[in-house]
mmCIF file of C-alpha atoms and ligand atoms in Angstrom:
data_model
loop_
_atom_site.group_PDB
_atom_site.id
_atom_site.type_symbol
_atom_site.label_atom_id
_atom_site.label_comp_id
_atom_site.label_asym_id
_atom_site.label_seq_id
_atom_site.Cartn_x
_atom_site.Cartn_y
_atom_site.Cartn_z
ATOM 1 C CA MET F 1471 -5.190 8.822 -10.350
ATOM 2 C CA ILE F 1472 -2.098 9.043 -8.201
ATOM 3 C CA GLU F 1473 0.617 11.181 -9.836
ATOM 4 C CA LEU F 1474 3.970 11.991 -8.749
ATOM 5 C CA HIS F 1475 6.015 14.514 -10.889
ATOM 6 C CA ASP F 1476 9.825 15.047 -10.685
ATOM 7 C CA VAL F 1477 9.851 14.303 -7.072
ATOM 8 C CA HIS F 1478 12.999 15.260 -4.866
ATOM 9 C CA LYS F 1479 13.581 14.395 -1.434
ATOM 10 C CA ARG F 1480 16.483 14.751 0.688
ATOM 11 C CA LEU F 1481 16.259 12.869 4.266
ATOM 12 C CA GLY F 1482 19.301 13.717 6.301
ATOM 13 C CA THR F 1483 22.223 14.230 4.104
ATOM 14 C CA ARG F 1484 21.182 11.902 1.290
ATOM 15 C CA GLU F 1485 18.850 12.765 -1.645
ATOM 16 C CA ILE F 1486 16.454 9.815 -1.725
ATOM 17 C CA LEU F 1487 14.038 10.600 -4.476
ATOM 18 C CA ARG F 1488 15.820 12.504 -7.372
ATOM 19 C CA GLY F 1489 13.191 13.392 -9.973
ATOM 20 C CA LEU F 1490 10.760 10.385 -9.517
ATOM 21 C CA THR F 1491 7.789 10.610 -11.922
ATOM 22 C CA LEU F 1492 4.963 7.993 -11.412
ATOM 23 C CA LYS F 1493 1.383 7.733 -12.350
ATOM 24 C CA VAL F 1494 -1.041 5.145 -11.083
ATOM 25 C CA PRO F 1495 -4.425 5.289 -13.231
ATOM 26 C CA LYS F 1496 -7.451 4.436 -11.527
ATOM 27 C CA GLY F 1497 -8.387 0.677 -11.152
ATOM 28 C CA MET F 1498 -5.077 -0.625 -11.729
ATOM 29 C CA ASN F 1499 -2.315 -2.066 -9.324
ATOM 30 C CA PHE F 1500 0.979 -0.414 -9.665
ATOM 31 C CA VAL F 1501 3.965 -2.497 -8.361
ATOM 32 C CA LEU F 1502 6.998 -0.380 -7.150
ATOM 33 C CA MET F 1503 10.208 -2.445 -6.826
ATOM 34 C CA GLY F 1504 13.705 -1.768 -6.171
ATOM 35 C CA PRO F 1505 16.883 -2.397 -3.844
ATOM 36 C CA SER F 1506 16.362 -1.964 -0.069
ATOM 37 C CA GLY F 1507 16.871 1.579 0.853
ATOM 38 C CA THR F 1508 16.136 3.375 -2.499
ATOM 39 C CA GLY F 1509 12.965 4.992 -1.241
ATOM 40 C CA LYS F 1510 9.919 2.807 -1.820
ATOM 41 C CA SER F 1511 8.341 3.452 1.501
ATOM 42 C CA VAL F 1512 9.288 7.112 1.253
ATOM 43 C CA THR F 1513 7.540 7.183 -1.949
ATOM 44 C CA LEU F 1514 4.188 5.758 -0.436
ATOM 45 C CA LYS F 1515 4.464 8.282 2.667
ATOM 46 C CA HIS F 1516 4.609 11.107 0.064
ATOM 47 C CA VAL F 1517 1.280 9.860 -1.254
ATOM 48 C CA ILE F 1518 -0.800 10.045 2.048
ATOM 49 C CA GLY F 1519 1.122 13.445 3.051
ATOM 50 C CA ILE F 1520 3.555 12.119 5.765
ATOM 51 C CA PHE F 1521 6.416 13.508 3.672
ATOM 52 C CA LYS F 1522 6.269 16.657 1.613
ATOM 53 C CA PRO F 1523 8.544 16.746 -1.567
ATOM 54 C CA ASP F 1524 11.428 19.516 -1.669
ATOM 55 C CA ARG F 1525 10.786 19.762 -5.300
ATOM 56 C CA GLY F 1526 8.187 18.347 -7.621
ATOM 57 C CA THR F 1527 4.341 17.595 -7.236
ATOM 58 C CA VAL F 1528 2.350 14.916 -5.729
ATOM 59 C CA HIS F 1529 -1.443 14.801 -6.801
ATOM 60 C CA VAL F 1530 -4.288 12.470 -5.954
ATOM 61 C CA ASP F 1531 -7.448 12.786 -8.253
ATOM 62 C CA GLY F 1532 -6.087 16.346 -9.196
ATOM 63 C CA GLN F 1533 -5.746 17.506 -5.577
ATOM 64 C CA ASP F 1534 -2.190 18.789 -4.483
ATOM 65 C CA VAL F 1535 -1.205 16.683 -1.352
ATOM 66 C CA PRO F 1536 1.574 18.656 0.051
ATOM 67 C CA SER F 1537 -0.442 21.835 0.324
ATOM 68 C CA MET F 1538 -3.409 19.998 2.092
ATOM 69 C CA ASP F 1539 -4.306 21.080 5.853
ATOM 70 C CA ASN F 1540 -4.974 18.534 8.488
ATOM 71 C CA GLN F 1541 -8.625 18.396 7.656
ATOM 72 C CA GLN F 1542 -7.815 17.656 4.242
ATOM 73 C CA LEU F 1543 -5.260 14.963 4.950
ATOM 74 C CA MET F 1544 -7.854 13.211 7.171
ATOM 75 C CA ALA F 1545 -10.513 13.192 4.240
ATOM 76 C CA LEU F 1546 -7.774 12.044 1.939
ATOM 77 C CA ARG F 1547 -6.899 9.313 4.307
ATOM 78 C CA LYS F 1548 -10.189 7.926 4.654
ATOM 79 C CA ARG F 1549 -10.208 7.449 0.957
ATOM 80 C CA MET F 1550 -6.760 5.669 1.024
ATOM 81 C CA GLY F 1551 -6.113 2.552 2.938
ATOM 82 C CA TYR F 1552 -2.373 1.780 4.039
ATOM 83 C CA LEU F 1553 -1.267 -1.863 4.577
ATOM 84 C CA PHE F 1554 1.914 -1.701 6.573
ATOM 85 C CA GLN F 1555 4.395 -4.590 6.776
ATOM 86 C CA ASN F 1556 3.255 -7.525 9.022
ATOM 87 C CA GLY F 1557 -0.002 -5.776 9.529
ATOM 88 C CA ALA F 1558 1.017 -3.422 12.117
ATOM 89 C CA LEU F 1559 -1.694 -4.406 14.549
ATOM 90 C CA ILE F 1560 -1.944 -3.233 18.060
ATOM 91 C CA ASN F 1561 -1.226 -6.117 20.464
ATOM 92 C CA TRP F 1562 -3.724 -5.211 23.147
ATOM 93 C CA LEU F 1563 -6.802 -4.583 21.000
ATOM 94 C CA THR F 1564 -8.721 -7.433 19.450
ATOM 95 C CA VAL F 1565 -8.773 -8.227 15.563
ATOM 96 C CA ALA F 1566 -12.099 -6.609 15.749
ATOM 97 C CA GLU F 1567 -10.960 -3.500 17.644
ATOM 98 C CA ASN F 1568 -7.892 -3.116 15.421
ATOM 99 C CA VAL F 1569 -10.050 -3.224 12.198
ATOM 100 C CA ALA F 1570 -12.537 -0.703 13.721
ATOM 101 C CA LEU F 1571 -9.886 1.956 14.462
ATOM 102 C CA PRO F 1572 -9.866 3.844 11.083
ATOM 103 C CA LEU F 1573 -13.761 4.144 11.340
ATOM 104 C CA LYS F 1574 -13.420 5.557 14.789
ATOM 105 C CA GLU F 1575 -10.849 8.103 13.540
ATOM 106 C CA HIS F 1576 -12.787 9.196 10.705
ATOM 107 C CA SER F 1577 -16.515 8.960 11.352
ATOM 108 C CA ARG F 1578 -18.951 9.018 14.191
ATOM 109 C CA LEU F 1579 -20.858 5.948 13.098
ATOM 110 C CA PRO F 1580 -23.146 4.220 15.807
ATOM 111 C CA ARG F 1581 -21.629 1.055 17.286
ATOM 112 C CA SER F 1582 -23.842 -1.310 15.434
ATOM 113 C CA GLU F 1583 -22.899 -0.037 12.160
ATOM 114 C CA VAL F 1584 -19.228 -0.216 13.048
ATOM 115 C CA ASP F 1585 -19.837 -3.753 14.045
ATOM 116 C CA ASP F 1586 -21.515 -4.588 10.989
ATOM 117 C CA ARG F 1587 -18.778 -3.066 8.805
ATOM 118 C CA VAL F 1588 -15.999 -4.772 10.622
ATOM 119 C CA HIS F 1589 -17.779 -8.061 10.476
ATOM 120 C CA GLN F 1590 -18.424 -7.529 6.605
ATOM 121 C CA VAL F 1591 -14.658 -6.736 5.757
ATOM 122 C CA LEU F 1592 -13.094 -9.495 8.194
ATOM 123 C CA GLY F 1593 -15.425 -11.821 5.986
ATOM 124 C CA MET F 1594 -14.103 -10.691 2.963
ATOM 125 C CA VAL F 1595 -10.467 -11.411 3.949
ATOM 126 C CA GLY F 1596 -11.537 -14.859 5.587
ATOM 127 C CA MET F 1597 -10.927 -13.488 9.252
ATOM 128 C CA ASP F 1598 -14.504 -13.697 10.798
ATOM 129 C CA HIS F 1599 -13.558 -16.592 13.095
ATOM 130 C CA ALA F 1600 -10.578 -14.669 14.619
ATOM 131 C CA ALA F 1601 -12.277 -11.392 15.333
ATOM 132 C CA GLN F 1602 -12.004 -11.776 18.950
ATOM 133 C CA GLN F 1603 -8.495 -13.065 19.002
ATOM 134 C CA PHE F 1604 -5.504 -10.873 19.958
ATOM 135 C CA PRO F 1605 -2.690 -10.480 17.487
ATOM 136 C CA PRO F 1606 0.061 -12.241 19.412
ATOM 137 C CA SER F 1607 -1.951 -15.282 19.147
ATOM 138 C CA ILE F 1608 -2.472 -15.305 15.346
ATOM 139 C CA SER F 1609 -0.133 -16.228 12.458
ATOM 140 C CA GLY F 1610 1.681 -14.066 10.196
ATOM 141 C CA GLY F 1611 -0.594 -14.654 7.507
ATOM 142 C CA MET F 1612 -3.640 -13.848 9.796
ATOM 143 C CA LYS F 1613 -1.876 -10.746 10.795
ATOM 144 C CA LEU F 1614 -1.618 -9.480 7.306
ATOM 145 C CA ARG F 1615 -5.403 -10.393 6.534
ATOM 146 C CA ALA F 1616 -6.294 -8.473 9.622
ATOM 147 C CA GLY F 1617 -4.086 -5.333 8.364
ATOM 148 C CA LEU F 1618 -5.925 -5.924 4.986
ATOM 149 C CA ALA F 1619 -9.318 -5.699 6.577
ATOM 150 C CA ARG F 1620 -8.186 -2.617 8.632
ATOM 151 C CA ALA F 1621 -6.995 -0.904 5.412
ATOM 152 C CA LEU F 1622 -10.453 -1.486 3.701
ATOM 153 C CA VAL F 1623 -12.746 -0.723 6.461
ATOM 154 C CA THR F 1624 -13.369 2.836 5.399
ATOM 155 C CA ASN F 1625 -14.110 1.456 1.759
ATOM 156 C CA PRO F 1626 -11.279 3.197 0.139
ATOM 157 C CA GLU F 1627 -10.657 4.141 -3.459
ATOM 158 C CA TYR F 1628 -7.062 3.361 -2.893
ATOM 159 C CA VAL F 1629 -5.027 1.212 -1.123
ATOM 160 C CA LEU F 1630 -1.087 1.393 -0.442
ATOM 161 C CA TYR F 1631 0.626 -1.963 0.213
ATOM 162 C CA ASP F 1632 4.028 -1.716 1.780
ATOM 163 C CA GLU F 1633 5.571 -5.433 1.456
ATOM 164 C CA PRO F 1634 2.373 -7.279 1.763
ATOM 165 C CA ASN F 1635 4.034 -10.616 1.768
ATOM 166 C CA ALA F 1636 7.077 -9.918 3.947
ATOM 167 C CA GLY F 1637 7.957 -13.000 5.894
ATOM 168 C CA LEU F 1638 5.245 -15.242 4.863
ATOM 169 C CA ASP F 1639 5.491 -18.717 3.207
ATOM 170 C CA PRO F 1640 4.917 -19.091 -0.657
ATOM 171 C CA ILE F 1641 1.353 -20.699 0.059
ATOM 172 C CA ILE F 1642 0.421 -18.068 2.301
ATOM 173 C CA SER F 1643 1.696 -15.330 0.093
ATOM 174 C CA HIS F 1644 -0.079 -16.586 -2.915
ATOM 175 C CA GLN F 1645 -3.516 -16.403 -0.977
ATOM 176 C CA ILE F 1646 -2.555 -12.659 -0.006
ATOM 177 C CA HIS F 1647 -1.796 -11.985 -3.904
ATOM 178 C CA GLU F 1648 -5.063 -13.339 -4.852
ATOM 179 C CA LEU F 1649 -6.903 -11.218 -2.119
ATOM 180 C CA ILE F 1650 -5.094 -8.143 -3.380
ATOM 181 C CA ALA F 1651 -6.188 -8.882 -6.937
ATOM 182 C CA GLU F 1652 -9.809 -9.440 -5.816
ATOM 183 C CA VAL F 1653 -9.712 -6.330 -3.950
ATOM 184 C CA ARG F 1654 -8.925 -4.538 -7.324
ATOM 185 C CA ASP F 1655 -11.299 -6.375 -9.340
ATOM 186 C CA ARG F 1656 -14.354 -6.975 -6.987
ATOM 187 C CA LEU F 1657 -14.005 -3.212 -5.321
ATOM 188 C CA SER F 1658 -12.446 -1.300 -7.827
ATOM 189 C CA VAL F 1659 -9.500 -0.447 -5.618
ATOM 190 C CA THR F 1660 -6.490 1.332 -7.167
ATOM 191 C CA GLY F 1661 -3.386 -0.091 -5.580
ATOM 192 C CA LEU F 1662 0.361 1.041 -5.174
ATOM 193 C CA ILE F 1663 2.109 -2.091 -3.957
ATOM 194 C CA VAL F 1664 5.742 -1.981 -2.771
ATOM 195 C CA THR F 1665 7.163 -5.649 -2.836
ATOM 196 C CA HIS F 1666 10.578 -7.465 -3.401
ATOM 197 C CA SER F 1667 8.761 -10.557 -4.582
ATOM 198 C CA ARG F 1668 8.387 -11.540 -8.384
ATOM 199 C CA ALA F 1669 5.341 -13.711 -7.356
ATOM 200 C CA CYS F 1670 3.631 -10.748 -5.900
ATOM 201 C CA ALA F 1671 4.300 -8.592 -8.922
ATOM 202 C CA VAL F 1672 3.088 -11.061 -11.525
ATOM 203 C CA GLN F 1673 0.068 -12.215 -9.529
ATOM 204 C CA CYS F 1674 -1.410 -8.977 -8.613
ATOM 205 C CA GLY F 1675 0.322 -6.188 -10.706
ATOM 206 C CA ASP F 1676 -0.683 -4.556 -13.941
ATOM 207 C CA ARG F 1677 2.395 -2.312 -14.286
ATOM 208 C CA ILE F 1678 5.838 -2.624 -12.686
ATOM 209 C CA GLY F 1679 8.258 0.238 -12.015
ATOM 210 C CA ILE F 1680 11.791 -0.308 -10.556
ATOM 211 C CA LEU F 1681 13.214 2.377 -8.539
ATOM 212 C CA GLU F 1682 16.906 3.106 -8.484
ATOM 213 C CA ALA F 1683 18.913 6.383 -7.640
ATOM 214 C CA GLY F 1684 15.815 8.262 -6.768
ATOM 215 C CA LYS F 1685 13.818 7.674 -10.057
ATOM 216 C CA LEU F 1686 12.028 5.007 -11.879
ATOM 217 C CA ALA F 1687 15.017 3.026 -13.919
ATOM 218 C CA VAL F 1688 12.427 1.074 -15.958
ATOM 219 C CA GLU F 1689 8.751 0.755 -16.335
ATOM 220 C CA GLY F 1690 6.311 -1.159 -18.108
ATOM 221 C CA SER F 1691 3.495 -3.750 -18.215
ATOM 222 C CA VAL F 1692 3.823 -7.105 -16.363
ATOM 223 C CA ASP F 1693 4.621 -8.732 -19.684
ATOM 224 C CA GLU F 1694 6.870 -6.261 -20.858
ATOM 225 C CA MET F 1695 8.901 -6.193 -17.752
ATOM 226 C CA VAL F 1696 9.206 -9.978 -17.375
ATOM 227 C CA ARG F 1697 10.482 -10.174 -20.934
ATOM 228 C CA SER F 1698 12.687 -6.916 -20.414
ATOM 229 C CA GLU F 1699 16.442 -7.383 -20.823
ATOM 230 C CA HIS F 1700 17.041 -4.314 -18.415
ATOM 231 C CA PRO F 1701 19.504 -5.682 -15.854
ATOM 232 C CA LEU F 1702 17.016 -4.401 -12.943
ATOM 233 C CA ALA F 1703 14.109 -6.161 -14.641
ATOM 234 C CA LYS F 1704 16.016 -9.242 -15.067
ATOM 235 C CA ALA F 1705 17.274 -9.124 -11.398
ATOM 236 C CA PHE F 1706 13.743 -8.514 -9.874
ATOM 237 C CA LEU F 1707 11.760 -10.420 -12.485
ATOM 238 C CA GLY F 1708 13.845 -12.817 -14.354
ATOM 239 C CA GLY F 1709 14.169 -16.507 -13.867
ATOM 240 C CA GLY F 1710 16.264 -16.327 -10.818
ATOM 241 C CA ALA F 1711 14.011 -14.096 -8.608
ATOM 242 C CA ASP F 1712 11.966 -15.325 -6.142
HETATM 243 N N1 ATP R 1997 12.223 9.657 8.556
HETATM 244 C C1 ATP R 1997 13.585 9.600 7.958
HETATM 245 N N2 ATP R 1997 14.475 10.202 8.248
HETATM 246 C C2 ATP R 1997 15.569 10.215 7.586
HETATM 247 N N3 ATP R 1997 16.006 9.105 6.894
HETATM 248 C C3 ATP R 1997 14.980 8.387 6.390
HETATM 249 C C4 ATP R 1997 13.519 8.711 6.928
HETATM 250 N N4 ATP R 1997 12.695 7.501 6.498
HETATM 251 C C5 ATP R 1997 13.683 6.833 5.776
HETATM 252 N N5 ATP R 1997 14.873 7.380 5.653
HETATM 253 C C6 ATP R 1997 15.940 6.929 4.769
HETATM 254 O O1 ATP R 1997 15.560 6.993 3.349
HETATM 255 C C7 ATP R 1997 16.293 5.840 2.852
HETATM 256 C C8 ATP R 1997 14.913 5.027 2.077
HETATM 257 O O2 ATP R 1997 14.099 4.592 2.931
HETATM 258 P P1 ATP R 1997 13.044 3.458 2.594
HETATM 259 O O3 ATP R 1997 12.370 3.208 3.811
HETATM 260 O O4 ATP R 1997 12.100 4.370 1.552
HETATM 261 O O5 ATP R 1997 13.760 2.327 1.799
HETATM 262 P P2 ATP R 1997 12.866 1.146 0.961
HETATM 263 O O6 ATP R 1997 12.991 1.331 -0.429
HETATM 264 O O7 ATP R 1997 11.438 1.103 1.427
HETATM 265 O O8 ATP R 1997 13.644 -0.019 1.570
HETATM 266 P P3 ATP R 1997 13.332 -1.370 2.099
HETATM 267 O O9 ATP R 1997 13.213 -2.218 0.894
HETATM 268 O O10 ATP R 1997 14.381 -1.945 2.936
HETATM 269 O O11 ATP R 1997 11.946 -1.463 2.693
HETATM 270 C C9 ATP R 1997 16.863 5.012 3.747
HETATM 271 O O12 ATP R 1997 18.126 5.286 3.589
HETATM 272 C C10 ATP R 1997 16.333 5.528 4.976
HETATM 273 O O13 ATP R 1997 17.317 5.333 6.024
HETATM 274 MG MG1 MG R 1998 10.364 -0.153 2.617
#
């Protein structure tokens, strides 16, 4: 379980998080929505220990993240994949080499085992055929699949997804949402998904929370949230939202 309790965080002169409390129980996808610049990415960075709260607590499976030393953080990040916007691949490495990176960072597996694992995870996201291509020559949807493969290669218990469908057309987005739901269902991965997209929230979420003014303004199951009369829920999830 990921648990943030009463998290406050000031960056520069602005207090970005102001008492954020958020719980992601094991096995579910929690969708975090909210206006641009409200601190959604900052929230994800607290979960993997890039940021420490000024006040409040961050726990993963009962372990206090802000007090972890480097070795403990490395261990945490092995259990926690991170899918960056647009995949964030390294252009001069092949898709397969990009996907292998977290394995090289976290373990001293023999080359053949690394190759097997990369092959397996690329197969899972439908990218086996593109293993030897370089990122500049593949489409946005393929980059995202490769980014997802990289997030999954260490067999994590958690994956943090930061805008997994930004810049993708609705058809490719739909495929990515299906993959994210499949990752939860087949691999029992717990997800924290940041998105602006109603389709993403509805297709792969279990619970949705909307961040505003540094805390969750409204939170509920997908069903509750699409029916909610709360103005933010209507803006992000109502009929007019995309
Ligand atoms: N390292 C940093 N130093 C100073 N300010 C930062 C830093 N990182 C983020 N911020 C500020 O914190 C605020 C929240 O940023 P964040 O990236 O979390 O927004 P967001 O909700 O993810 O927005 P978007 O939907 O546009 O991605 C912004 O005002 C941003 O400028
Ligand atoms: Mg962001």
